[in-house]
Tab-separated table of N, CA, C and O in Angstrom:
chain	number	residue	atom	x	y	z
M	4	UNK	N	-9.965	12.397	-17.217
M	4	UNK	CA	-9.005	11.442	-17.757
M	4	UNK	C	-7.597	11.867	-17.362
M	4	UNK	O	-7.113	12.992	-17.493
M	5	UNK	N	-7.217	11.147	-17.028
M	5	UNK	CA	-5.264	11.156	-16.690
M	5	UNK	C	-4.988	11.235	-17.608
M	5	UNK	O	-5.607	10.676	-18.513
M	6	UNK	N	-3.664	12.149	-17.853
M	6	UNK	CA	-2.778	12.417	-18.558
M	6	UNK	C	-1.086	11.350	-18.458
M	6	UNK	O	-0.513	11.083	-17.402
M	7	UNK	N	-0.640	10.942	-19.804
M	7	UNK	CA	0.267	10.263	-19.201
M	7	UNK	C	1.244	10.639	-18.391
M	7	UNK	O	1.650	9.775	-17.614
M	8	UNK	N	1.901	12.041	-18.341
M	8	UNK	CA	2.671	12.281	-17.279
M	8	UNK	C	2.049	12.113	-16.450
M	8	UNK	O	2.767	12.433	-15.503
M	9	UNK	N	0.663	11.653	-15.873
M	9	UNK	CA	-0.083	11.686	-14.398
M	9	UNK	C	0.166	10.243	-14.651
M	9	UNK	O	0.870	9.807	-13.741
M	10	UNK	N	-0.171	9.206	-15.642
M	10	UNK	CA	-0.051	8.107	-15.491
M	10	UNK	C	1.548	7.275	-14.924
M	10	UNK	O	1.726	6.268	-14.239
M	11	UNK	N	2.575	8.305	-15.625
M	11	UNK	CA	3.924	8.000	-15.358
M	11	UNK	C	4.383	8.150	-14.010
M	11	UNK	O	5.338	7.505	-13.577
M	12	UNK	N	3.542	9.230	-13.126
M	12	UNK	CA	4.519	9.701	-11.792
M	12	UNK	C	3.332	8.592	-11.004
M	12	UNK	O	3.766	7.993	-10.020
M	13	UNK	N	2.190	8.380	-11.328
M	13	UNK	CA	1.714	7.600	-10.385
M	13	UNK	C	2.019	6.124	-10.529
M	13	UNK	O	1.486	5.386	-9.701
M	14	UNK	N	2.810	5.570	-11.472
M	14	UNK	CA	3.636	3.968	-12.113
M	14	UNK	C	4.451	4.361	-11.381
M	14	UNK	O	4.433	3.436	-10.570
M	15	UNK	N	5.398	5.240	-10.912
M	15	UNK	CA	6.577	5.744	-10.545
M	15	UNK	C	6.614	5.066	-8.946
M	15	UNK	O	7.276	4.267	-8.284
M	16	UNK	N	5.207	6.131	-8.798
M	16	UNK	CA	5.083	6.010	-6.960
M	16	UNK	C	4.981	4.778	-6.707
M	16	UNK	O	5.869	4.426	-5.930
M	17	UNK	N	4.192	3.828	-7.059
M	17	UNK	CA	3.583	2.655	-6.620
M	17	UNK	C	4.811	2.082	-6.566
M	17	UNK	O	5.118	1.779	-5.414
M	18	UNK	N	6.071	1.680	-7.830
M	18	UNK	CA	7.154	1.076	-7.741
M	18	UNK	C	7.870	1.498	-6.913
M	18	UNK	O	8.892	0.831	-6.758
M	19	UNK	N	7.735	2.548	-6.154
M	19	UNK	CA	8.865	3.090	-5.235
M	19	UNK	C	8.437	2.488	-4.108
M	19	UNK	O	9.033	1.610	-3.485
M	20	UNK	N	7.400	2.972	-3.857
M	20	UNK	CA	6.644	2.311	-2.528
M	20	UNK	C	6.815	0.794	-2.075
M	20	UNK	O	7.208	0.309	-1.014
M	21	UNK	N	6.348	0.181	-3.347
M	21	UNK	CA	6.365	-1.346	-3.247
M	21	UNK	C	7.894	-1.501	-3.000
M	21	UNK	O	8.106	-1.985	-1.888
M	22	UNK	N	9.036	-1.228	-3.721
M	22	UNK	CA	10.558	-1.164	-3.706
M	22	UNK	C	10.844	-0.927	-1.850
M	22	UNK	O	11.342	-1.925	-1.329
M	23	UNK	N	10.632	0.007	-1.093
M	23	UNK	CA	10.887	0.557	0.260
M	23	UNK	C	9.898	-0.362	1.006
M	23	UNK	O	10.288	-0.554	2.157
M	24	UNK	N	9.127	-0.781	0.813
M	24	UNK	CA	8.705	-1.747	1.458
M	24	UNK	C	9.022	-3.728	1.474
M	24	UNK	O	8.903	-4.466	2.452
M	25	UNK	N	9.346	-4.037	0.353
M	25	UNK	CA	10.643	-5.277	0.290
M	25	UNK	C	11.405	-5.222	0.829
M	25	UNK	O	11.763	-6.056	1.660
M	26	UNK	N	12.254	-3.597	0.379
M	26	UNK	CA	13.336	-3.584	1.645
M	26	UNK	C	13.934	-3.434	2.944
M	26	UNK	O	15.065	-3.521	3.423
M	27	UNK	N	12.567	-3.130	3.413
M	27	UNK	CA	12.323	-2.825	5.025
M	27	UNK	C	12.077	-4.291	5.267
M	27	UNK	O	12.592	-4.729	6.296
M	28	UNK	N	11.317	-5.233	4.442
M	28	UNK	CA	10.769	-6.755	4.835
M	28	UNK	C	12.373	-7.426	4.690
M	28	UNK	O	12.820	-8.236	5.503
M	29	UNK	N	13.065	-6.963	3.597
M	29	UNK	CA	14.199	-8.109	3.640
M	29	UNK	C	15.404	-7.338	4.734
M	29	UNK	O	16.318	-8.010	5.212
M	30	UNK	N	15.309	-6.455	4.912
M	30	UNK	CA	16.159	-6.148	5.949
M	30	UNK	C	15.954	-6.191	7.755
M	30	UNK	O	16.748	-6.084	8.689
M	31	UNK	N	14.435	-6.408	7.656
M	31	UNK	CA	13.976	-7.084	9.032
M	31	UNK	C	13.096	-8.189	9.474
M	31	UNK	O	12.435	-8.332	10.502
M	32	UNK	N	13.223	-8.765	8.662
M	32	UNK	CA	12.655	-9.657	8.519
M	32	UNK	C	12.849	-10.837	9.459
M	32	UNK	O	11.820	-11.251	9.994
M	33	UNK	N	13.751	-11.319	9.690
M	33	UNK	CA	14.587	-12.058	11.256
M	33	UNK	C	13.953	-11.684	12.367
M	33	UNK	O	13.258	-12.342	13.142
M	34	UNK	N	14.340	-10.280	12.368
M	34	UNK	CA	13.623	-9.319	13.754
M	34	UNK	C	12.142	-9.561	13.685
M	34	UNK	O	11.477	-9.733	14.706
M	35	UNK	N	11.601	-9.574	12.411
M	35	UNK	CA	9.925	-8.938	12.702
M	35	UNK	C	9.042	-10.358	12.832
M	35	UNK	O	7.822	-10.439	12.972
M	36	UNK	N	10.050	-11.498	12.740
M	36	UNK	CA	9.269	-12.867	13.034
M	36	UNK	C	9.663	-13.007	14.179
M	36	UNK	O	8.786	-13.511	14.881
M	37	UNK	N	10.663	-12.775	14.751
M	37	UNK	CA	11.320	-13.217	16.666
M	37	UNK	C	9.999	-12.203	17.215
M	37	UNK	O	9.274	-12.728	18.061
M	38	UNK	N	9.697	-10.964	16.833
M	38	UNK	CA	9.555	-10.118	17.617
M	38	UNK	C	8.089	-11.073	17.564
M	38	UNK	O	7.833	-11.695	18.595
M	39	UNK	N	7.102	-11.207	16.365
M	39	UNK	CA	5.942	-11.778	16.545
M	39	UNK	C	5.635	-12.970	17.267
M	39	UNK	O	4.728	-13.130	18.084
M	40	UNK	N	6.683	-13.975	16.787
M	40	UNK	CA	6.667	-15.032	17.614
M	40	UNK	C	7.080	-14.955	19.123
M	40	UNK	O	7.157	-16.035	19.709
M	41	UNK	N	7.284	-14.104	19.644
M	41	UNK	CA	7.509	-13.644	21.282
M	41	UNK	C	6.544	-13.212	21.712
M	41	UNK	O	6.372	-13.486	22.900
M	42	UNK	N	5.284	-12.223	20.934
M	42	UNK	CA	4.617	-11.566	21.495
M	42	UNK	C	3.453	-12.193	22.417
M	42	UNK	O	2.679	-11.611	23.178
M	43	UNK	N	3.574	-13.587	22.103
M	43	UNK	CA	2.360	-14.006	23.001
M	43	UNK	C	3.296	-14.803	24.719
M	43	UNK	O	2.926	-15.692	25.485
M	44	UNK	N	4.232	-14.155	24.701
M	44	UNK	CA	4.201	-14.557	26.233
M	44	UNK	C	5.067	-15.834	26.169
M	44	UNK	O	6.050	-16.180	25.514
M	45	UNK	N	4.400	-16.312	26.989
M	45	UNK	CA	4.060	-18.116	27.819
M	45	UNK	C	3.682	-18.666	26.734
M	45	UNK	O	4.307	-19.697	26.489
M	46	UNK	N	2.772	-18.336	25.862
M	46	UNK	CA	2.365	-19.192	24.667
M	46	UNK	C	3.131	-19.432	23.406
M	46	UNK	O	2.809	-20.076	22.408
M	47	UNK	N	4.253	-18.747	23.691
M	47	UNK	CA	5.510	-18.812	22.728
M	47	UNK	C	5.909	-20.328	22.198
M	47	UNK	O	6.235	-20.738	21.084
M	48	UNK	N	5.724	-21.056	23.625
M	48	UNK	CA	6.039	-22.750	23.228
M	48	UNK	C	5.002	-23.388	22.258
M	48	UNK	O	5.069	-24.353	21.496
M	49	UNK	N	3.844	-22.342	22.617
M	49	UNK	CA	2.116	-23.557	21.719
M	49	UNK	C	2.284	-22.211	20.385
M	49	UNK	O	1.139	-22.057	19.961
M	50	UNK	N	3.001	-21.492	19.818
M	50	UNK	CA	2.405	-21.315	18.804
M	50	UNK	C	2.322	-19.635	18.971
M	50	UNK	O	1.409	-18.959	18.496
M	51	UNK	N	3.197	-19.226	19.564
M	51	UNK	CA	2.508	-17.796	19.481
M	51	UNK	C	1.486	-17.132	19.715
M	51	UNK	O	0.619	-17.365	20.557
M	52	UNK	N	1.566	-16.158	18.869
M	52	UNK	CA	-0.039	-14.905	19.568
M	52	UNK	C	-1.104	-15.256	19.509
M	52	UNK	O	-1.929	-15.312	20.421
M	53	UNK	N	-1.253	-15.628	18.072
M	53	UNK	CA	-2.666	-16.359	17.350
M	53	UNK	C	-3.044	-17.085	18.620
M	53	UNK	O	-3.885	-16.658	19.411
M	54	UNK	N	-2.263	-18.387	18.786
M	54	UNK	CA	-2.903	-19.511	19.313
M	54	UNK	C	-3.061	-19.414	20.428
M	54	UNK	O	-3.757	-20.283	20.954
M	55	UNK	N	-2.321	-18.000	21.541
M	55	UNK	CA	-2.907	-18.206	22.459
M	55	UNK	C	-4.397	-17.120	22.521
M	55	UNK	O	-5.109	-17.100	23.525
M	56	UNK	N	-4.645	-16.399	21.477
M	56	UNK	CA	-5.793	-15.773	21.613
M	56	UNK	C	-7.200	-16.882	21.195
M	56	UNK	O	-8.418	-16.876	21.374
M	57	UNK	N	-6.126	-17.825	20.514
M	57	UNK	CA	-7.895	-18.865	20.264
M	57	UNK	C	-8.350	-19.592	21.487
M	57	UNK	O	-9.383	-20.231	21.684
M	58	UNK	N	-7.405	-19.359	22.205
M	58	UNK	CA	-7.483	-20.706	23.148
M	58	UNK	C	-8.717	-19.573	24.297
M	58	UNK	O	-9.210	-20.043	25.323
C-alpha cells in the first residue's frame, strides 16, 4: 500500500508532466502542424502524410 507522501509526490509528478507537456504543445504548436502537414511531399496539396500513405 502507498503511503500518502508516495501518493502526494506521484499527484505531483503526473501534474508536472502533463503541465511541460501543454507547454511544449502551446508553444509549438504552429511549427508541429506546418512541419506535419509538409511531411508528405507532393501530397501536401491532397492532404498530407496520411493521405498520401492510403493512396
Amino acid at each position: 500500500m502507498l503511503t500518502e507522501e508516495q501518493l502526494i509526490k506521484i499527484i505531483l509528478g503526473v501534474l508536472v508532466f502533463v503541465a511541460v507537456i501543454v507547454g511544449v504543445y502551446l508553444i509549438f504548436k504552429n511549427n508541429i502542424l506546418d512541419f506535419f502537414n509538409n511531411l508528405g511531399g507532393n501530397a501536401g496539396q491532397t492532404g498530407g502524410l496520411i493521405l498520401s500513405l492510403l493512396k
